[in-house]
């Protein structure tokens, strides 16, 4: 990550931590609405790589606050949601790993049981897939100057892939946590409820699958590969 | 928190031109073979095709020119590999030699071994097989019992390998053998390059459930191989094999080997598909697009000299699942009789039957998940 992006992320972490109790005001005051606004117009002049990084942090710390709406236009909300989802899924994995490493049953940490390890490996693959989708979508948006129609294929593919990961990720995260994960106090529900909500927002699986499927059908079999490799 | 770093896929040179060049070459040279052979293409053997591909400079691309290679960047090779697979080219004959045996010989082999084997590999004429599995050593590879005893004349090899893909047409086997008498587990193992025409070797076919002869049993009955057959350092076989498996697990073949089914499904569906089929195509496309990003990032990490063991395992796990589910999901939606004579029907049947092997070859699903769990700090 570039030094500028790293600084931006540090700021985001600090500001978002404050926003946990204070609401969206600190995020607005810190100027996150200007993240994509060009420097010449008094903004930060960021790219979608920056937005992706910041929204992943938002997905971890303040999944309930409308940070994405503050930063990006309506047409880019599906893309923004993918970044939020990638962050929240990463956090579900982090919490799960911490939990199985500390919770003991049958005389050892849960994480030492092969069945638990295998479940978390499955979950990690899904998380990794969504991170990759968010990253590739960011690269495409930056390459086409944030034109959502030029990135229509990637937006559809990434949102659909993220949506499909939600079921696996939330199910395994809750399973390995046992009852503690089902409590209100424990942190897990903050990200898993958000994930369930985001799956249905900005287009659910059926919406994007039909849309992408029709688009690809128009390309024909060989054309799909050709379209993928010129991007 | 950002979990895994994405490595930018940034090959040198004009990649668009490289793709176009290969596509044009394939248009002329790719056999208009059967659609089924195209679907499981890295298991399709065609020596003429391999030789022509080698002559055109698309095998051994990353090997130094002094061994007949192309001295190209690994990501240029990646682009060529994905194009070959997406086109369903019959790459099975030279696949293992090009992907792992060649690079392993370059890295660990003696000068004599390099000169002897690499030019033939790069020409697409010299084929190799992987001698790891034994009847008592599958997932538990450290249980290998085939022995090689050092004598004045050379190594005396005794034992048995099994599931050896391509042993019946390969010229050489890279075998993992026990070179220290009485050694246990992963200590005392070494790698030997064994010419398969050496007396005392018996190769017996094993026919798979698709009716194909891809893999074999290989018996070594007091086989004498020269001292110079040892690859790398005696006793370091385990470390070398681990590096070899890294090469085996990171390529685009982990999700592109049955791409022909997706392409055929799209063609069969037509420009205005049935809604359920459109949804299926959309879902499979999203998965494939994502897998390609993961695979390219993994290749990029490997190309900058870092070890992508965990990432490669993620690609293999998700890629195997994708390829295994694809025919099942197509069958669930598209009405197609088992003995349908059309392209889609024959492909579907062939891949349904082939697909159980996808999560076995190159490391089973459970073993791969174990590697990922280790990467997560759980083991
Ligand atoms: C098409 C194909 C091509 C192949 N080509 C080659 C080749 O060229 N060269 C070569 O050397 N080998 C080859 N193999 C062999 C392959 O590497 C082995 O099949 C694989 O390593 C598994 O070994 P096994 O078949 O003995 O299964 P087993 O080890 O008996 O395992 C059976 C099942 O039990 C599971 N299992 C085993 N141990 C554990 C454990 N500790 N925890 C949880 N689950 C476990 C496995 O994951 C698997 O699901 C090939 C296999 C196939 C299918």
XYZ file of C-alpha atoms and ligand atoms in Angstrom:
663
model
C 0.000 0.000 0.000
C 1.243 3.509 -0.814
C 2.287 5.754 2.060
C -0.606 8.141 1.339
C -3.146 5.327 1.423
C -1.670 3.978 4.618
C -2.042 7.393 6.252
C -5.591 7.621 4.986
C -6.366 4.234 6.525
C -4.832 5.253 9.855
C -7.015 8.337 9.863
C -10.060 6.287 8.946
C -9.431 3.859 11.803
C -9.145 6.664 14.333
C -12.155 8.593 13.043
C -14.332 5.483 12.695
C -13.460 4.423 16.248
C -14.786 7.758 17.434
C -17.884 7.333 15.281
C -18.780 4.098 17.062
C -20.236 6.165 19.883
C -20.558 9.613 18.295
C -22.348 8.620 15.073
C -21.588 9.802 11.537
C -20.681 13.395 12.514
C -16.932 12.772 13.087
C -16.724 11.054 9.680
C -18.326 14.055 8.015
C -16.155 16.507 9.922
C -12.997 14.623 8.962
C -13.862 15.310 5.312
C -14.482 11.782 4.044
C -17.173 13.151 1.740
C -14.303 14.728 -0.224
C -12.356 11.502 -0.665
C -13.101 11.171 -4.394
C -13.251 14.919 -5.097
C -10.229 16.086 -7.172
C -7.515 18.019 -5.352
C -8.070 20.970 -7.703
C -11.608 21.223 -6.327
C -10.405 21.105 -2.739
C -10.890 17.378 -2.277
C -8.566 14.519 -1.359
C -8.218 13.390 -4.983
C -8.446 9.734 -4.056
C -9.075 6.789 -6.339
C -11.273 3.727 -5.909
C -8.333 1.849 -4.431
C -8.494 4.364 -1.571
C -12.267 4.051 -1.305
C -11.960 0.270 -1.213
C -9.421 0.421 1.604
C -11.426 2.942 3.642
C -14.738 1.138 3.195
C -13.218 -2.171 4.231
C -12.283 -0.486 7.502
C -15.789 0.965 7.765
C -17.173 -2.541 7.267
C -15.206 -3.679 10.296
C -15.720 -0.762 12.670
C -18.943 1.057 11.756
C -20.965 -1.249 9.518
C -24.183 0.523 10.504
C -23.225 4.063 9.508
C -23.798 5.398 5.963
C -20.133 5.958 5.094
C -20.472 4.584 1.567
C -23.317 6.989 0.758
C -21.143 9.835 1.991
C -18.233 8.985 -0.287
C -19.607 7.568 -3.519
C -22.354 8.371 -6.034
C -25.515 6.281 -6.255
C -24.304 4.468 -9.338
C -21.219 3.312 -7.448
C -23.076 2.056 -4.365
C -22.987 -1.598 -5.481
C -19.195 -1.362 -5.791
C -18.960 0.376 -2.419
C -21.038 -2.362 -0.839
C -18.593 -5.010 -2.076
C -15.789 -3.211 -0.199
C -17.857 -2.991 2.974
C -18.634 -6.689 2.668
C -14.982 -7.620 2.165
C -14.084 -5.749 5.344
C -16.883 -7.254 7.389
C -16.074 -10.767 6.202
C -12.426 -10.291 7.078
C -13.504 -9.228 10.539
C -15.776 -12.255 10.938
C -12.753 -14.416 10.126
C -10.490 -12.563 12.556
C -13.032 -12.933 15.357
C -13.505 -16.599 14.567
C -9.792 -17.362 14.622
C -9.311 -15.473 17.891
C -12.209 -17.324 19.400
C -11.135 -20.856 18.442
C -7.611 -20.130 19.626
C -8.765 -19.116 23.102
C -11.862 -21.197 23.782
C -10.959 -24.604 25.250
C -13.145 -27.712 25.105
C -12.089 -31.321 25.635
C -8.821 -30.030 27.099
C -7.553 -28.089 24.092
C -8.290 -24.974 22.057
C -11.124 -25.531 19.580
C -8.775 -24.545 16.773
C -6.775 -27.725 17.314
C -9.689 -29.869 16.164
C -9.472 -30.825 12.531
C -13.191 -30.353 11.908
C -12.961 -26.766 13.125
C -9.801 -26.121 11.091
C -11.470 -27.385 7.937
C -14.506 -25.161 8.455
C -12.355 -22.103 8.936
C -10.293 -22.957 5.853
C -13.517 -22.999 3.828
C -14.507 -19.664 5.296
C -11.070 -18.157 4.633
C -11.339 -19.115 0.958
C -14.619 -17.219 0.667
C -13.197 -14.175 2.429
C -10.155 -14.232 0.213
C -12.361 -14.480 -2.880
C -14.361 -11.405 -1.886
C -11.191 -9.442 -1.080
C -9.850 -10.341 -4.509
C -13.143 -9.345 -6.140
C -13.146 -5.985 -4.345
C -9.511 -5.396 -5.325
C -10.041 -6.290 -8.975
C -13.165 -4.165 -9.159
C -11.205 -1.243 -7.719
C -8.487 -1.677 -10.334
C -11.093 -1.696 -13.101
C -12.929 1.376 -11.807
C -9.674 3.282 -11.609
C -8.705 2.182 -15.107
C -11.976 3.535 -16.547
C -12.034 6.753 -14.526
C -14.819 5.591 -12.173
C -17.310 5.162 -14.996
C -19.807 2.628 -13.589
C -21.077 1.583 -17.017
C -17.577 0.742 -18.268
C -17.141 -1.415 -15.171
C -20.597 -2.977 -15.405
C -19.256 -6.485 -15.854
C -16.931 -6.245 -12.849
C -19.526 -4.612 -10.611
C -22.001 -7.387 -11.352
C -19.455 -10.163 -10.921
C -18.014 -8.764 -7.699
C -21.341 -8.012 -6.026
C -22.693 -11.426 -6.982
C -19.568 -13.179 -5.708
C -19.724 -11.225 -2.440
C -23.424 -12.008 -2.028
C -22.797 -15.703 -2.500
C -20.051 -15.687 0.113
C -22.375 -14.279 2.773
C -24.169 -17.545 3.441
C -20.985 -19.547 3.976
C -19.172 -16.884 5.969
C -21.976 -16.060 8.383
C -22.884 -19.716 8.904
C -19.355 -20.856 9.715
C -18.508 -17.814 11.829
C -21.540 -18.437 14.005
C -21.037 -22.186 14.108
C -17.489 -22.024 15.456
C -18.467 -19.400 18.021
C -21.179 -21.466 19.649
C -23.667 -19.650 21.847
C -21.453 -16.689 22.721
C -21.609 -15.532 19.098
C -25.402 -15.452 19.311
C -25.373 -12.859 22.071
C -25.971 -9.193 21.633
C -22.884 -8.169 23.625
C -20.394 -10.133 21.608
C -19.049 -8.335 18.524
C -19.760 -10.932 15.872
C -23.365 -9.947 15.186
C -22.310 -6.428 14.265
C -20.655 -7.745 11.136
C -22.836 -10.762 10.395
C -26.136 -8.848 10.557
C -24.602 -6.179 8.329
C -23.552 -8.871 5.849
C -27.052 -10.327 5.759
C -28.436 -6.858 5.108
C -25.892 -5.971 2.377
C -26.573 -9.188 0.527
C -30.055 -7.919 -0.248
C -29.042 -4.307 -0.876
C -27.768 -2.936 -4.191
C -29.063 -6.038 -5.927
C -29.443 -9.513 -4.496
C -28.019 -12.663 -6.067
C -30.946 -13.161 -8.427
C -30.713 -9.616 -9.736
C -27.013 -9.648 -10.539
C -26.920 -13.260 -11.730
C -29.668 -12.620 -14.288
C -28.099 -9.384 -15.396
C -24.578 -10.774 -15.718
C -25.861 -13.983 -17.287
C -27.703 -12.089 -20.017
C -24.694 -9.902 -20.656
C -22.418 -12.927 -20.996
C -24.911 -14.775 -23.193
C -24.590 -11.884 -25.622
C -20.827 -12.411 -25.759
C -21.064 -16.107 -26.744
C -18.755 -18.780 -25.284
C -15.479 -17.686 -26.806
C -16.382 -14.037 -26.408
C -16.538 -14.366 -22.630
C -12.881 -15.324 -22.509
C -11.931 -12.604 -24.961
C -13.841 -10.034 -22.911
C -12.129 -11.130 -19.716
C -8.648 -10.912 -21.141
C -8.860 -7.448 -22.655
C -9.766 -5.922 -19.309
C -8.113 -5.133 8.659
C -6.869 -6.315 5.286
C -6.219 -10.029 5.277
C -4.278 -11.039 2.214
C -2.348 -8.639 0.009
C -3.261 -8.665 -3.677
C -0.231 -8.769 -5.932
C -0.562 -6.782 -9.163
C -0.358 -8.943 -12.269
C 2.051 -6.955 -14.324
C 3.899 -8.956 -16.980
C 6.539 -7.207 -19.082
C 6.128 -6.613 -22.793
C 3.044 -6.339 -24.968
C 0.707 -8.920 -23.478
C -2.105 -8.165 -25.880
C 0.225 -8.941 -28.759
C 1.415 -12.134 -27.076
C -2.170 -13.336 -26.673
C -3.033 -12.446 -30.254
C 0.062 -14.258 -31.500
C -0.841 -17.450 -29.644
C -4.507 -17.276 -30.659
C -3.489 -16.968 -34.285
C -1.093 -19.883 -33.891
C -3.787 -22.014 -32.252
C -6.257 -21.208 -35.013
C -3.882 -22.904 -37.433
C -2.317 -25.594 -35.254
C -4.893 -26.719 -32.732
C -6.379 -30.043 -33.774
C -10.094 -29.675 -34.383
C -10.385 -32.476 -31.888
C -13.361 -33.754 -30.082
C -15.130 -31.374 -27.708
C -14.712 -33.894 -24.893
C -10.938 -33.984 -25.347
C -10.960 -30.203 -25.265
C -12.883 -30.123 -21.998
C -10.341 -31.991 -19.909
C -7.457 -30.623 -21.901
C -4.558 -31.031 -19.565
C -5.293 -34.730 -19.565
C -5.374 -34.879 -23.378
C -2.213 -36.344 -24.882
C -1.143 -35.270 -28.373
C 2.582 -35.596 -29.096
C 2.365 -33.872 -32.486
C 0.681 -30.885 -30.931
C 3.243 -30.749 -28.114
C 6.121 -30.858 -30.575
C 4.612 -28.070 -32.683
C 3.938 -25.992 -29.561
C 7.534 -26.507 -28.434
C 8.883 -25.515 -31.860
C 6.806 -22.333 -31.675
C 8.496 -21.464 -28.364
C 5.559 -21.962 -26.012
C 7.060 -24.729 -23.852
C 9.921 -24.224 -21.416
C 9.309 -20.515 -21.793
C 10.961 -19.551 -18.514
C 14.017 -21.790 -18.947
C 17.308 -20.137 -19.955
C 18.004 -20.046 -23.698
C 21.171 -22.138 -23.268
C 18.902 -25.066 -22.403
C 16.548 -24.390 -25.286
C 14.179 -22.273 -23.223
C 12.731 -18.880 -24.012
C 14.086 -16.877 -21.063
C 10.642 -15.319 -20.709
C 9.009 -13.870 -17.623
C 6.887 -16.309 -15.576
C 3.830 -14.098 -16.064
C 4.259 -14.265 -19.829
C 4.176 -18.010 -19.423
C 1.054 -17.642 -17.295
C -0.702 -15.782 -20.102
C 0.210 -18.529 -22.566
C -0.995 -21.248 -20.196
C -4.373 -19.628 -19.594
C -4.873 -19.116 -23.325
C -4.044 -22.771 -24.028
C -6.455 -23.970 -21.370
C -9.258 -21.604 -22.332
C -8.906 -22.852 -25.909
C -8.958 -26.479 -24.745
C -5.623 -27.273 -26.388
C -4.350 -30.845 -25.845
C -1.422 -30.057 -23.567
C -1.393 -33.303 -21.541
C 1.753 -34.850 -22.993
C 4.229 -32.155 -21.998
C 2.223 -30.630 -19.147
C 4.029 -32.077 -16.147
C 7.488 -31.737 -17.700
C 6.869 -28.094 -18.566
C 5.132 -27.130 -15.344
C 7.215 -28.762 -12.690
C 9.909 -31.215 -13.751
C 11.755 -28.711 -15.939
C 11.797 -25.902 -13.350
C 12.756 -28.388 -10.636
C 15.704 -29.711 -12.678
C 16.784 -26.139 -13.370
C 16.645 -25.292 -9.667
C 18.087 -28.414 -8.070
C 19.511 -30.542 -10.873
C 23.165 -30.997 -11.853
C 24.592 -29.368 -14.971
C 24.610 -32.768 -16.615
C 20.904 -33.281 -15.858
C 20.026 -29.852 -17.170
C 21.822 -30.435 -20.452
C 20.384 -33.869 -20.779
C 16.713 -33.158 -20.080
C 15.837 -29.488 -20.461
C 16.247 -29.041 -24.234
C 13.959 -32.020 -24.934
C 11.393 -30.685 -22.490
C 11.463 -27.275 -24.172
C 11.036 -28.900 -27.597
C 7.891 -30.620 -26.343
C 9.416 -34.018 -26.999
C 10.505 -35.209 -23.565
C 7.772 -36.060 -21.085
C 7.950 -36.600 -17.365
C 5.826 -38.132 -14.628
C 5.586 -37.633 -10.893
C 6.516 -40.590 -8.706
C 5.195 -39.698 -5.291
C 2.190 -41.871 -4.384
C 2.564 -45.462 -3.268
C -0.017 -47.983 -2.115
C 0.772 -47.121 1.518
C 1.565 -43.446 0.949
C -1.241 -41.239 -0.381
C -2.221 -38.275 1.753
C 0.480 -39.452 4.132
C 3.275 -38.910 1.653
C 6.019 -39.191 4.258
C 5.191 -42.916 4.446
C 7.055 -43.514 1.151
C 8.832 -46.902 1.211
C 10.405 -47.294 -2.218
C 14.129 -47.526 -1.479
C 17.293 -46.596 -3.329
C 20.509 -48.135 -2.004
C 23.800 -46.592 -3.056
C 26.261 -49.140 -4.475
C 29.527 -48.883 -6.370
C 27.712 -49.062 -9.747
C 24.893 -46.680 -8.882
C 21.550 -46.617 -7.077
C 19.566 -49.833 -6.694
C 15.854 -48.967 -6.622
C 13.151 -51.307 -5.318
C 9.509 -50.687 -4.605
C 6.291 -49.502 -6.185
C 4.659 -46.249 -7.213
C 0.987 -45.881 -8.020
C -1.436 -43.433 -9.691
C 1.441 -42.216 -11.848
C -0.180 -40.066 -14.513
C 1.393 -40.510 -17.925
C 4.026 -43.071 -16.882
C 3.144 -45.084 -19.991
C 4.206 -42.322 -22.381
C 6.788 -40.516 -20.244
C 10.519 -40.761 -20.718
C 11.503 -40.025 -17.169
C 10.065 -40.178 -13.668
C 11.029 -37.833 -10.878
C 10.684 -40.238 -7.977
C 10.687 -39.659 -4.244
C 12.603 -42.525 -2.642
C 14.087 -43.497 0.693
C 17.873 -43.291 0.505
C 18.697 -43.807 4.203
C 18.039 -47.291 5.425
C 15.771 -47.333 8.445
C 14.880 -43.627 8.138
C 11.416 -42.515 9.170
C 8.824 -40.056 7.912
C 10.187 -37.127 5.921
C 13.832 -37.647 6.854
C 16.130 -39.719 4.643
C 14.187 -39.099 1.415
C 15.747 -38.077 -1.891
C 14.632 -37.405 -5.452
C 15.896 -39.488 -8.371
C 15.399 -38.868 -12.091
C 14.770 -42.333 -13.439
C 14.746 -43.035 -17.182
C 11.735 -45.241 -17.696
C 13.396 -47.497 -20.269
C 15.802 -48.795 -17.610
C 15.609 -52.594 -17.233
C 13.649 -53.833 -14.216
C 10.838 -51.259 -14.497
C 7.326 -52.546 -15.158
C 4.511 -50.146 -15.959
C 0.946 -51.437 -15.699
C -2.085 -49.427 -16.731
C -4.872 -48.525 -14.325
C -8.093 -47.724 -16.153
C -10.089 -44.946 -14.521
C -13.858 -44.804 -14.109
C -14.181 -42.803 -17.297
C -12.602 -45.726 -19.137
C -9.388 -43.810 -19.813
C -5.833 -44.925 -19.329
C -4.185 -41.934 -17.670
C -2.529 -43.364 -14.628
C -0.437 -46.438 -13.881
C 1.286 -48.646 -11.372
C 5.066 -48.603 -11.694
C 7.176 -51.408 -10.223
C 10.922 -51.185 -9.565
C 12.596 -54.566 -9.276
C 16.185 -53.951 -8.203
C 16.575 -51.300 -10.912
C 20.090 -49.936 -11.403
C 20.263 -46.215 -12.106
C 23.470 -44.166 -12.341
C 24.830 -42.077 -9.449
C 24.090 -39.012 -11.525
C 20.335 -39.674 -11.229
C 20.228 -38.040 -7.790
C 18.541 -34.618 -8.015
C 19.738 -31.960 -5.619
C 20.980 -33.057 -2.225
C 20.738 -36.531 -0.779
C 18.285 -36.486 2.119
C 16.636 -33.215 1.007
C 13.903 -34.893 -1.043
C 11.094 -33.725 1.170
C 11.995 -30.022 0.932
C 12.417 -30.317 -2.831
C 9.066 -32.049 -3.258
C 7.332 -29.323 -1.283
C 8.754 -26.746 -3.676
C 7.610 -28.894 -6.605
C 4.071 -29.080 -5.267
C 4.039 -25.281 -4.978
C 4.531 -25.156 -8.754
C 1.838 -27.763 -9.226
C -0.807 -25.938 -7.258
C -0.540 -22.347 -8.347
C -1.448 -22.291 -12.041
C -4.651 -21.349 -13.851
C -5.343 -25.048 -14.495
C -6.961 -25.176 -11.083
C -10.033 -23.480 -12.461
C -9.643 -23.485 -16.242
C -9.250 -27.158 -17.066
C -12.935 -27.606 -17.896
C -13.662 -24.133 -19.215
C -15.090 -25.728 -22.376
C -18.256 -26.646 -20.481
C -19.006 -23.046 -19.552
C -18.297 -21.876 -23.111
C -20.492 -24.629 -24.557
C -23.284 -23.893 -22.096
C -23.227 -20.250 -23.153
C -23.326 -21.181 -26.829
C -26.138 -23.676 -26.251
C -28.147 -21.113 -24.296
C -28.139 -18.637 -27.177
C -28.321 -14.867 -27.028
C -31.647 -14.833 -25.185
C -31.335 -17.594 -22.600
C -33.993 -19.129 -20.445
C -34.028 -17.139 -17.164
C -32.796 -20.043 -15.028
C -29.927 -20.659 -17.430
C -29.044 -16.959 -17.481
C -28.808 -17.015 -13.696
C -26.572 -20.060 -13.809
C -24.294 -18.465 -16.413
C -24.115 -15.315 -14.297
C -23.171 -17.250 -11.177
C -20.519 -19.338 -12.917
C -19.082 -16.252 -14.588
C -18.795 -14.359 -11.297
C -16.985 -17.318 -9.791
C -14.623 -17.723 -12.724
C -13.832 -14.023 -12.902
C -12.997 -14.018 -9.185
C -10.885 -17.155 -9.443
C -8.921 -15.600 -12.251
C -8.118 -12.580 -10.072
C -6.986 -14.848 -7.240
C -4.932 -17.005 -9.549
C -3.223 -14.022 -11.198
C -2.394 -12.517 -7.821
C -0.900 -15.823 -6.710
C 1.173 -16.101 -9.869
C 2.366 -12.531 -9.361
C 3.428 -13.351 -5.820
C 5.345 -16.393 -7.042
C 6.960 -14.288 -9.768
C 8.427 -11.830 -7.258
C 10.036 -14.729 -5.432
C 7.653 -15.110 -2.500
C 6.084 -18.338 -1.372
C 2.372 -18.397 -2.209
C 1.685 -21.780 -0.575
C -1.478 -20.642 1.187
C -2.808 -18.523 -1.692
C -2.144 -21.346 -4.145
C -4.115 -23.650 -1.869
C -7.010 -21.188 -1.817
C -7.032 -21.163 -5.629
C -6.925 -24.938 -5.728
C -9.694 -25.350 -3.170
C -12.038 -22.816 -4.764
C -11.058 -23.827 -8.300
C -11.671 -27.512 -7.677
C -15.026 -26.753 -6.101
C -15.981 -24.542 -9.052
C -15.067 -27.156 -11.625
C -16.736 -29.904 -9.681
C -19.950 -27.980 -9.152
C -20.165 -26.690 -12.688
C -21.345 -29.944 -14.312
C -23.597 -30.720 -11.350
C -25.266 -27.341 -11.541
C -25.625 -27.514 -15.308
C -27.272 -30.917 -14.944
C -29.588 -29.547 -12.284
C -30.899 -26.841 -14.620
C -30.484 -27.948 -18.225
C -32.634 -30.841 -19.356
C -30.221 -33.146 -21.105
C -30.469 -36.945 -21.344
C -27.457 -38.973 -20.178
C -26.701 -40.246 -23.679
C -27.437 -36.990 -25.491
C -25.252 -36.962 -28.611
C -24.853 -33.160 -28.747
C -21.768 -31.271 -27.596
C -23.275 -30.093 -24.339
C -24.628 -33.521 -23.435
C -21.389 -35.352 -24.128
C -19.341 -32.760 -22.294
C -21.635 -32.810 -19.332
C -21.486 -36.571 -19.007
C -17.705 -36.646 -19.410
C -17.122 -33.960 -16.804
C -19.590 -35.398 -14.313
C -17.597 -38.623 -14.474
C -14.171 -36.935 -14.426
C -14.965 -34.444 -11.698
C -14.407 -36.588 -8.573
C -10.697 -36.603 -9.425
C -10.374 -32.803 -9.351
C -10.232 -32.609 -5.557
C -7.910 -35.626 -5.329
C -5.111 -34.939 -7.807
C -2.426 -32.560 -6.623
C -3.465 -32.901 -2.965
C -6.866 -33.820 -1.601
C -9.391 -31.284 -0.444
C -8.788 -32.185 3.213
C -5.010 -31.863 2.868
C -5.367 -28.523 1.064
C -7.699 -27.195 3.758
C -5.133 -28.311 6.339
C -2.505 -26.161 4.612
C -4.877 -23.179 4.649
C -5.626 -23.787 8.339
C -1.886 -23.742 9.027
C -1.703 -20.440 7.176
C -4.435 -19.123 9.495
C -2.296 -20.045 12.500
C -4.501 -22.918 13.624
C -1.914 -25.682 13.343
C -6.410 -38.217 -11.566
C -5.312 -38.447 -10.567
C -4.002 -38.306 -10.984
C -2.966 -38.536 -10.087
N -1.667 -38.434 -10.539
C -0.657 -38.701 -9.693
C 0.696 -38.672 -10.150
O 0.952 -38.393 -11.323
N 1.686 -38.996 -9.293
C 1.435 -39.300 -7.997
O 2.374 -39.539 -7.251
N 0.168 -39.344 -7.504
C -0.883 -39.056 -8.336
N -2.173 -39.112 -7.868
C -2.413 -39.558 -6.496
C -2.925 -38.471 -5.559
O -1.885 -37.601 -5.231
C -3.492 -39.216 -4.343
O -4.688 -39.821 -4.777
C -3.790 -38.318 -3.182
O -2.616 -37.809 -2.618
C -4.591 -39.045 -2.088
O -4.052 -40.274 -1.725
P -4.963 -41.585 -1.697
O -5.631 -41.695 -3.018
O -4.100 -42.705 -1.247
O -6.103 -41.312 -0.624
P -6.029 -41.512 0.957
O -4.752 -40.937 1.458
O -6.320 -42.918 1.289
O -7.230 -40.575 1.411
C -8.610 -40.903 1.228
C -9.452 -39.763 1.795
O -9.154 -39.582 3.192
C -8.774 -38.268 3.441
N -7.721 -38.209 4.439
C -6.565 -38.904 4.460
N -5.836 -38.575 5.526
C -6.531 -37.639 6.203
C -6.299 -36.876 7.372
N -5.187 -36.988 8.093
N -7.254 -36.016 7.766
C -8.398 -35.862 7.031
N -8.666 -36.539 5.924
C -7.741 -37.415 5.513
C -8.221 -37.747 2.112
O -8.263 -36.330 2.046
C -9.155 -38.415 1.145
O -10.320 -37.663 1.043
C -3.236 -38.897 -8.746
C -4.578 -39.022 -8.343
C -5.606 -38.808 -9.227
C -7.001 -38.990 -8.763
